[in-house]
CSV table of C-alpha atoms in Angstrom, one decimal:
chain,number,residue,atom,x,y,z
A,1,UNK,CA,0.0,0.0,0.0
A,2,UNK,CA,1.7,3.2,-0.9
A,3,UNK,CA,2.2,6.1,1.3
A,4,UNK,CA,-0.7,8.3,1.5
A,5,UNK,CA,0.5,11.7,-0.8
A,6,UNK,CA,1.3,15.0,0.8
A,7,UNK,CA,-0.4,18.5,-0.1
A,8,UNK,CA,1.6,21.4,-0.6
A,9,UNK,CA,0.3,25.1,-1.6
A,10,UNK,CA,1.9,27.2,-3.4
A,11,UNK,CA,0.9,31.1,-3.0
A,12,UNK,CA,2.9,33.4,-5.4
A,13,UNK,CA,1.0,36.3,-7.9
A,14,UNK,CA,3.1,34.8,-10.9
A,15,UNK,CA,1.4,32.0,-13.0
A,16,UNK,CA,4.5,31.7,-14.3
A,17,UNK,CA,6.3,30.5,-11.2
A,18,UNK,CA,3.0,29.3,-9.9
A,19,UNK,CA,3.4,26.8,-13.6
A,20,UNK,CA,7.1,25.9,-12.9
A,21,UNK,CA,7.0,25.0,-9.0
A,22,UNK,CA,3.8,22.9,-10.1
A,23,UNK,CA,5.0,20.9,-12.9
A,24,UNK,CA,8.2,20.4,-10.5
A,25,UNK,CA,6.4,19.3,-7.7
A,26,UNK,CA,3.0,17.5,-9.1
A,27,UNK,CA,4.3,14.2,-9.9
A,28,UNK,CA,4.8,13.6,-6.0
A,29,UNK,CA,2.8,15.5,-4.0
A,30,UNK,CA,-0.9,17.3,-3.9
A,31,UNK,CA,-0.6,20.5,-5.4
A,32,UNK,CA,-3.0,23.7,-5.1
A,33,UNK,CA,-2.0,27.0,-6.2
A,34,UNK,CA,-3.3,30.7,-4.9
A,35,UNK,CA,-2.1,33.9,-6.2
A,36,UNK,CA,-2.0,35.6,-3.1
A,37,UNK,CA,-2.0,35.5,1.1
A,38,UNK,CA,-5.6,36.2,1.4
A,39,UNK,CA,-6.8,33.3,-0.7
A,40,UNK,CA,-4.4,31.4,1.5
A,41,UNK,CA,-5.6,32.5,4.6
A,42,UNK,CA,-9.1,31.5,3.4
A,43,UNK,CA,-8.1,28.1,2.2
A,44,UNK,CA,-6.7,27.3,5.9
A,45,UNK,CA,-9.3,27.8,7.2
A,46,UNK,CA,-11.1,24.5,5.5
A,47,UNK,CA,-7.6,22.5,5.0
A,48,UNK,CA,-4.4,21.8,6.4
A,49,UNK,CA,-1.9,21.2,4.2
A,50,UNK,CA,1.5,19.3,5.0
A,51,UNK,CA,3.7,22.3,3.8
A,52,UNK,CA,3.4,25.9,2.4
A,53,UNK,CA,5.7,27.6,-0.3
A,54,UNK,CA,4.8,31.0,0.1
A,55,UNK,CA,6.1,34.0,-2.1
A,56,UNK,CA,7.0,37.3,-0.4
A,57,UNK,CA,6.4,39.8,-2.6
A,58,UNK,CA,2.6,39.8,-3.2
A,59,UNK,CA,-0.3,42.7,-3.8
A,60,UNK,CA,-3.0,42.8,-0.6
A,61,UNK,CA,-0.6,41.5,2.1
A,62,UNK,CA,3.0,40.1,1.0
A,63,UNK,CA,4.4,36.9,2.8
A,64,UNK,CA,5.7,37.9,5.3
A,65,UNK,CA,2.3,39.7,6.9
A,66,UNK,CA,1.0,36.4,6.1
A,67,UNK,CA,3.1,34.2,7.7
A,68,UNK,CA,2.7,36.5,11.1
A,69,UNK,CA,-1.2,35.7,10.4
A,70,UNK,CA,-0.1,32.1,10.7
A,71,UNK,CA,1.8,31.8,13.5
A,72,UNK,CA,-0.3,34.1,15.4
A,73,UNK,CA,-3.2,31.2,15.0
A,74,UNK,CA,-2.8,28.1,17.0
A,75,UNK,CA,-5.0,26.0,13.9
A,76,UNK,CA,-2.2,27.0,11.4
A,77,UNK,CA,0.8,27.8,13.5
A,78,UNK,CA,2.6,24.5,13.3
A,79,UNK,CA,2.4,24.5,9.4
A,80,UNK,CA,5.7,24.4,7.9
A,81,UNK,CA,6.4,27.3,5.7
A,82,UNK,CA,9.1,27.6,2.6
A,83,UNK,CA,9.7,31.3,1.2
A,84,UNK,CA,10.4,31.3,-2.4
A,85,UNK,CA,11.6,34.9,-3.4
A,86,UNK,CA,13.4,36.6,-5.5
A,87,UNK,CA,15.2,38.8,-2.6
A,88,UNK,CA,18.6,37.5,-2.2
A,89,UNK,CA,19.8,39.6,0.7
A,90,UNK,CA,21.0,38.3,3.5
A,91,UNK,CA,18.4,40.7,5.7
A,92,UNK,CA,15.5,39.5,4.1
A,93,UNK,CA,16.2,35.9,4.4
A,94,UNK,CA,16.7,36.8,8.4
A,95,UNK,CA,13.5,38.1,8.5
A,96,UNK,CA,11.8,35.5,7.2
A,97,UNK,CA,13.5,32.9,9.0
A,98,UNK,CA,12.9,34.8,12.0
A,99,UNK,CA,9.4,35.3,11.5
A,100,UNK,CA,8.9,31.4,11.4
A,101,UNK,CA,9.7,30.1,8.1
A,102,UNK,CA,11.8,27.2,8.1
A,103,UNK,CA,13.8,27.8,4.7
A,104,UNK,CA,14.3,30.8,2.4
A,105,UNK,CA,14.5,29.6,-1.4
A,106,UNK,CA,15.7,31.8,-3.9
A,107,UNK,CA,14.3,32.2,-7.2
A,108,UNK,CA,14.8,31.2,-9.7
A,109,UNK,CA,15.3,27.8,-8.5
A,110,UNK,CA,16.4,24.5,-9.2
A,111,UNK,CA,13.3,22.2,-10.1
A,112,UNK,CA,15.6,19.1,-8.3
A,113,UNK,CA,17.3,21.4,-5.7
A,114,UNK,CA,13.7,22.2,-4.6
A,115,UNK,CA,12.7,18.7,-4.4
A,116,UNK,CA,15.1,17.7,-2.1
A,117,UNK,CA,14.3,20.5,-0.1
A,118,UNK,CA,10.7,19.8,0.5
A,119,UNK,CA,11.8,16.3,0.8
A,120,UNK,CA,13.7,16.8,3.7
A,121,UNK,CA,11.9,19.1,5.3
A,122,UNK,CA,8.6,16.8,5.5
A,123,UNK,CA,10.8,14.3,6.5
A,124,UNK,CA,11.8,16.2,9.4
A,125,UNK,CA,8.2,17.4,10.0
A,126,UNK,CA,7.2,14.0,10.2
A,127,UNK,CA,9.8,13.3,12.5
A,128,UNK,CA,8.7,16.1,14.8
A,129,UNK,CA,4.6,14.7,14.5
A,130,UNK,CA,6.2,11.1,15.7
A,131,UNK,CA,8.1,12.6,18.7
A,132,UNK,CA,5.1,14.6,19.4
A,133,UNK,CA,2.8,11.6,19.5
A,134,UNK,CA,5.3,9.6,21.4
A,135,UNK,CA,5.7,11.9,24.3
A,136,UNK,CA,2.2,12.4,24.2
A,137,UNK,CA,1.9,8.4,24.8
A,138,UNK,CA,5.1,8.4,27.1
A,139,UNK,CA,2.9,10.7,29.3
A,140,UNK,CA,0.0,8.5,29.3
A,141,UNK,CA,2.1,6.2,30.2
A,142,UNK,CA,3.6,7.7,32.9
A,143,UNK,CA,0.4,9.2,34.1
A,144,UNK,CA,-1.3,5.8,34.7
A,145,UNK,CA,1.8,4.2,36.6
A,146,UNK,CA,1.8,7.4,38.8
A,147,UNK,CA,-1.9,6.6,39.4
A,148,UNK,CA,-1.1,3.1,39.7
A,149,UNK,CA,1.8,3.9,42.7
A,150,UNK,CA,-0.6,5.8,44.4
A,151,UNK,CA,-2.9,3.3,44.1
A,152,UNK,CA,-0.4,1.0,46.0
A,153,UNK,CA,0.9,3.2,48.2
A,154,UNK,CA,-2.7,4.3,49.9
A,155,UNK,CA,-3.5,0.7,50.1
A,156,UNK,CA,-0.4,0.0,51.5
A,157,UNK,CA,-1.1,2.8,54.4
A,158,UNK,CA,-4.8,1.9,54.8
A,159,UNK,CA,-4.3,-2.0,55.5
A,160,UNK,CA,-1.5,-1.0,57.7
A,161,UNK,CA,-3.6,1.3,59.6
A,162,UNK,CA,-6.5,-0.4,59.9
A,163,UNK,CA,-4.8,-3.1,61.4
A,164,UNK,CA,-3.7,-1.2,64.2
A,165,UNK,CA,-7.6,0.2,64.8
A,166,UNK,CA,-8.9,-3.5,64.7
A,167,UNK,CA,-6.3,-3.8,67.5
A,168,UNK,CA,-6.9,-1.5,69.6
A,169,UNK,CA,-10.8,-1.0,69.5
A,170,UNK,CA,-11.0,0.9,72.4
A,171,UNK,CA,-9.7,4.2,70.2
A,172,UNK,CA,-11.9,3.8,67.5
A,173,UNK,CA,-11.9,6.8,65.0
A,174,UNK,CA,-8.5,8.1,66.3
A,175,UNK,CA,-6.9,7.5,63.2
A,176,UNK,CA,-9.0,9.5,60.8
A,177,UNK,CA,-10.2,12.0,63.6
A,178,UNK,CA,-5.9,12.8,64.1
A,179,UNK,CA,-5.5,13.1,60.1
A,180,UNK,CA,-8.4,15.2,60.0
A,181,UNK,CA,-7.0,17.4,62.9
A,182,UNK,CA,-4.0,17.5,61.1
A,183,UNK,CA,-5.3,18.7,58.5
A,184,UNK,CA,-7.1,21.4,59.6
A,185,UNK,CA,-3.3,22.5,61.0
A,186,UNK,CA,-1.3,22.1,58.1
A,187,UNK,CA,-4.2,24.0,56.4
A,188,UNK,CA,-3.4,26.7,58.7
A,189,UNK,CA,-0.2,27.2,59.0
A,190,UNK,CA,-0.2,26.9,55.2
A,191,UNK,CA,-2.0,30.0,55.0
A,192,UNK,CA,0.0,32.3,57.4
A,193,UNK,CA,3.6,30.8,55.6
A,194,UNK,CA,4.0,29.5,59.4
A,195,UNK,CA,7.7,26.8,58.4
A,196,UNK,CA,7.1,27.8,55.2
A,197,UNK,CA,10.3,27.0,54.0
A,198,UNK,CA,9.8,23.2,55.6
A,199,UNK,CA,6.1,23.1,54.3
A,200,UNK,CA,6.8,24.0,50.7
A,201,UNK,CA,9.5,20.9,50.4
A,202,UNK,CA,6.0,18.7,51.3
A,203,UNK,CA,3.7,16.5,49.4
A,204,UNK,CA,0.5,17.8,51.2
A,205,UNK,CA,-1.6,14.8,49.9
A,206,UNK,CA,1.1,12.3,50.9
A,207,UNK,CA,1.9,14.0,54.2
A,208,UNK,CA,-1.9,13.6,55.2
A,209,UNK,CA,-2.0,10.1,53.9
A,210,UNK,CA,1.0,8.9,55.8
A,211,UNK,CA,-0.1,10.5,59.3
A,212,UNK,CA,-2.4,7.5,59.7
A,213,UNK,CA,0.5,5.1,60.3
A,214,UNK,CA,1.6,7.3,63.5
A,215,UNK,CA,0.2,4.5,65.7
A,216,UNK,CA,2.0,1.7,63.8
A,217,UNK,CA,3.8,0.9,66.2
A,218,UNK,CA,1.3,-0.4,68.4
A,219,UNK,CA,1.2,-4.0,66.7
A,220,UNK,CA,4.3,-4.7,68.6
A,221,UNK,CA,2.0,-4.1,72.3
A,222,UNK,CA,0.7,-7.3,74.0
A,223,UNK,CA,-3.1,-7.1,74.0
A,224,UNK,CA,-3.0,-7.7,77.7
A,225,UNK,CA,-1.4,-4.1,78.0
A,226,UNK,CA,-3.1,-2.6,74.8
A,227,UNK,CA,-6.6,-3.3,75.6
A,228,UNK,CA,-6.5,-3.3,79.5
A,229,UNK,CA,-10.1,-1.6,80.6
A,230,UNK,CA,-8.3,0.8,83.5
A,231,UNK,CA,-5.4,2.5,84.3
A,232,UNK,CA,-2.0,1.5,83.6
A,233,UNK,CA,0.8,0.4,85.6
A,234,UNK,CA,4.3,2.2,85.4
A,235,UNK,CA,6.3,-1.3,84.0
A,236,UNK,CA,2.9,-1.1,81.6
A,237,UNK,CA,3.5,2.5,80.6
A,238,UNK,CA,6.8,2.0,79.8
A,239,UNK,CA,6.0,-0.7,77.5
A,240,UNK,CA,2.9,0.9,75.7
A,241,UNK,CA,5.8,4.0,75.4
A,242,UNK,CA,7.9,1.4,72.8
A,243,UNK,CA,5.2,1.6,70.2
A,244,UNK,CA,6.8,4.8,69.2
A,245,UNK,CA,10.2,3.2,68.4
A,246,UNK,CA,8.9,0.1,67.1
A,247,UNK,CA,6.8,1.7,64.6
A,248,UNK,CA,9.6,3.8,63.5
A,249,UNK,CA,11.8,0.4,63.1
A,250,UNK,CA,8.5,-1.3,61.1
A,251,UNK,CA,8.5,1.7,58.7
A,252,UNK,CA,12.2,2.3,58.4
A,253,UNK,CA,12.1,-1.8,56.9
A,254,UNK,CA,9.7,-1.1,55.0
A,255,UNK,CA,11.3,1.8,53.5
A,256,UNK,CA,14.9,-0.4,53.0
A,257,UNK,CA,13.3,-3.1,50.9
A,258,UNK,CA,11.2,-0.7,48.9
A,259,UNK,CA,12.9,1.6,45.7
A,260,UNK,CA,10.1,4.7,46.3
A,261,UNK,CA,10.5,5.3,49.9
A,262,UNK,CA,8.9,9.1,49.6
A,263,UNK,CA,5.7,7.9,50.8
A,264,UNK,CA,6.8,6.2,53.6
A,265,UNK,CA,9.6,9.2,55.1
A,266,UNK,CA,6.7,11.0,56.5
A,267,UNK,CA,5.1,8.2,57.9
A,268,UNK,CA,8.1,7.2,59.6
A,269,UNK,CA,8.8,10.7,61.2
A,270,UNK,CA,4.8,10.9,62.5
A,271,UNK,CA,5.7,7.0,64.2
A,272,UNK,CA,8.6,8.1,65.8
A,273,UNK,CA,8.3,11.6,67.1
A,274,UNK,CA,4.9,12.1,67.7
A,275,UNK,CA,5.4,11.8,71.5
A,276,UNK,CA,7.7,13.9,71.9
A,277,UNK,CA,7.7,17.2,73.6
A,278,UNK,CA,9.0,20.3,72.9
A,279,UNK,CA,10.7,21.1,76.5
A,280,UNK,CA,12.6,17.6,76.0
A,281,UNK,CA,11.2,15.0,78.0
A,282,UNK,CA,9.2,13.2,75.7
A,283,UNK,CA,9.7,9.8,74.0
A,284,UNK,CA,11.6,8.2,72.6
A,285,UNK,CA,14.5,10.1,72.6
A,286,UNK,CA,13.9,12.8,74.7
A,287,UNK,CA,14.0,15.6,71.4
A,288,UNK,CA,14.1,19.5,72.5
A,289,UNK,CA,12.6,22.3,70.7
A,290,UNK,CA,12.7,22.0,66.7
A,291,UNK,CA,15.1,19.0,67.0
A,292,UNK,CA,11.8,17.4,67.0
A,293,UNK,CA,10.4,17.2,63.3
A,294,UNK,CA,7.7,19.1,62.2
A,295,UNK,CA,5.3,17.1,61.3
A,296,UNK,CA,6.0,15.2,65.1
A,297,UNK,CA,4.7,18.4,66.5
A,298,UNK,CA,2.0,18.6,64.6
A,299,UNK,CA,0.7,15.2,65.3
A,300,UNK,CA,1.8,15.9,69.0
A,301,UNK,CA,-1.5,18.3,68.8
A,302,UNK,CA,-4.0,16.1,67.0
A,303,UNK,CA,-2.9,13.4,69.0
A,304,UNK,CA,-3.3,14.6,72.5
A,305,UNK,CA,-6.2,16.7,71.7
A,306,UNK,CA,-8.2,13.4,70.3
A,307,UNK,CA,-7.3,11.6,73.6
A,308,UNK,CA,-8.3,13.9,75.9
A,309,UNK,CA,-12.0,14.4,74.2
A,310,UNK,CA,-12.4,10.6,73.6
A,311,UNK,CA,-13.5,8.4,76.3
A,312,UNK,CA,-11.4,5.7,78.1
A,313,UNK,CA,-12.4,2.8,80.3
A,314,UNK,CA,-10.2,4.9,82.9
A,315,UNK,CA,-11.8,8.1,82.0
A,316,UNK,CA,-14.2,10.3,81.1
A,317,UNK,CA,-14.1,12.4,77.9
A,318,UNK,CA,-13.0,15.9,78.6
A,319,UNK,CA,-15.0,18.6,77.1
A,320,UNK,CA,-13.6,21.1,73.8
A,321,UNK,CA,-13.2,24.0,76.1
A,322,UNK,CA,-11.3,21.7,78.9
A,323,UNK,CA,-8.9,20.2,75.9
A,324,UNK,CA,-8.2,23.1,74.3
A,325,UNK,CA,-7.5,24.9,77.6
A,326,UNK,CA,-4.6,21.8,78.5
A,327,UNK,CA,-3.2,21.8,75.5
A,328,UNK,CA,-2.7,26.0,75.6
A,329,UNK,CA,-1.4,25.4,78.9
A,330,UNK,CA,1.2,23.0,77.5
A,331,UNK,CA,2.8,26.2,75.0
A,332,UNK,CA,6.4,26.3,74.7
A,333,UNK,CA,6.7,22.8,77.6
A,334,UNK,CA,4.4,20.3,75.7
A,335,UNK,CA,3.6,21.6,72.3
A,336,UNK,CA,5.6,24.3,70.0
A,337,UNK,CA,4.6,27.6,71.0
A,338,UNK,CA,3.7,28.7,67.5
A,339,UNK,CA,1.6,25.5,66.5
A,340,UNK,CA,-0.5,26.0,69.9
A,341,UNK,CA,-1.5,29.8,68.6
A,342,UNK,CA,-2.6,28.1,65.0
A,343,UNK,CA,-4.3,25.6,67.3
A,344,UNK,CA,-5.9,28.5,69.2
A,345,UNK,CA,-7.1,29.9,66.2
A,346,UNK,CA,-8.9,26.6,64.3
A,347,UNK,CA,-9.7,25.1,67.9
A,348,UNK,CA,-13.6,25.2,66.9
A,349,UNK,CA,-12.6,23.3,64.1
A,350,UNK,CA,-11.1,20.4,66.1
A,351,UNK,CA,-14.6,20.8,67.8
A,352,UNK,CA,-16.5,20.2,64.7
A,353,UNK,CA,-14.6,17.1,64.0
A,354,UNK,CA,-14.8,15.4,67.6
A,355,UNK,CA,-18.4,15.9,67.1
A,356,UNK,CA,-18.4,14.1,63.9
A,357,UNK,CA,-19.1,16.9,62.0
A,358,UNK,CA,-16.8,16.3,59.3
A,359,UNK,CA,-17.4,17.4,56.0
């Protein structure tokens, strides 16, 4: 099956060159001839032809006020244009080459020399509309795998933290209430430029996802200690206080057997650091100040302000005002001073959420 023919134009007031470039060119390609840009600009808008040789000296508008009429339209701008013109100075084959064209032909020409020109240059053109489609497909391509990744990667954080809710069923909800929480924070601090120079280095999305496995860590507690319906002894303490650690360790495996370990950094900060405190004598390593990463003192917040409104077989739930009131108290010992003023500021919107009034 032979290769489907390509049309060329050919726009020049001159029947006679009109006559020679046609009888040169018929016997491979489509050929239509205009005398002049205007007829041209008319016949574009109906057809697209593969290539344009386009005189410069015409009446009504000469070539080069037509190829600016081209390029300024995005229908015809990728057209490839040949001048053919009698103007052999080197200015005027600048300016057309500048305005767009991609060759400058001087008249009169070679019937052969002109062939090979064209030739090449729908070669290349067709070059250019096969890279074009292939990136196009390359970015479909890498467009579903990056769905695909994400795909794996919330699934991978769901199962993980869902495991630790069917666990420990006495905090139900604490997982999505704390990402909610946190997001309500990030949202904030996002807004003033609060750590903006640590917040614009973050997947938001990704940050959010990954603050569910904070509590990982908590596979690794015996379920005499984990679900025990009272208060906990100081030996019992001490061993619910290793979750932290351990689910650092879980994630940092994780993380070592796996190429794309983005997702999982944040998840590992928010297991490890989240009890910490900002005066230094938190756990598990006793971090001071902004030693402690931010997005442990973030979750320090969500996490302490959840506990305290949720009810425990050792407890009663505290009210909004009473939480928010503790966790003010703790500024600049407990909780980063600056993260307890955004707190201060969105509190009602922790409120809303403990209330299940989520949106």
């Amino acid at each position: 099956m032979s290769e489907e023919r390509k049309t060329i134009v050919l726009v020049d007031d001159d029947v006679t060159n009109l006559t020679i470039a046609k009888n040169s060119l018929s016997s491979g390609y489509n050929i239509i001839t205009l005398n002049s840009g205007l007829k041209l600009i008319r016949l574009l808008e109906r057809q697209t032809p593969d290539l344009i040789l386009l005189d410069v000296e015409m009446p009504e508008i000469n070539g080069y006020e037509t190829i600016k009429l081209l390029k300024a339209n995005a229908a015809t701008h990728d057209i490839p244009v040949i001048f053919l013109t009698a103007k052999s100075d080197s200015d005027s084959e600048y300016a057309g080459l500048s305005l767009g064209a991609i060759d400058y032909i001087i008249k009169p020409f070679s019937p052969p020399l002109l062939l090979k020109r064209i030739e090449v240059h729908l070669l290349v053109e067709a070059q250019r509309l096969a890279l074009l489609e292939f990136n196009q497909n390359l970015q479909s391509l890498v467009e579903a795998k990056t769905r695909s990744v994400i795909e794996l990667q919330n699934a991978i954080l769901k199962t993980m933290s869902e495991l630790v809710e069917y666990r420990d069923n006495i905090t139900g909800g604490h997982i999505e209430r704390t990402q909610s929480y946190l997001r309500v924070l990030v949202d904030e601090i996002v807004r003033r430029g609060v750590y903006a120079d640590i917040v614009s280095k973050w997947d938001l999305t990704l940050l959010l996802q990954s603050a569910q496995l904070h509590d990982v860590g908590k596979i690794a507690i015996r379920d005499d200690i984990l679900l025990k319906p009272g208060r906990l002894s100081f030996d019992e303490y001490e061993k619910i206080k290793v979750h932290a650690a351990f689910g650092e360790h879980v994630i940092e495996k994780i993380i070592q057997s796996t190429t794309d370990q983005a997702f999982l950094e944040h998840a590992r900060i928010f297991a490890g650091t989240h009890h910490e405190r900002w005066d230094g004598t938190g756990y598990p390593l006793g971090l001071k100040g902004e030693e402690i990463p931010l997005q442990g003192r973030l979750m320090a917040i969500a996490d302490v302000y959840d506990a305290l409104v949720s009810s425990r077989p050792y407890k009663n739930a505290f009210t909004h005002e009473e939480a928010r009131d503790i966790i003010v108290s703790g500024r600049g010992t407990h909780f980063d001073p600056i993260l307890v003023d955004v707190f201060q500021d969105v509190s009602e919107e922790f409120r809303r959420i403990s209330d299940g009034q989520v949106e």
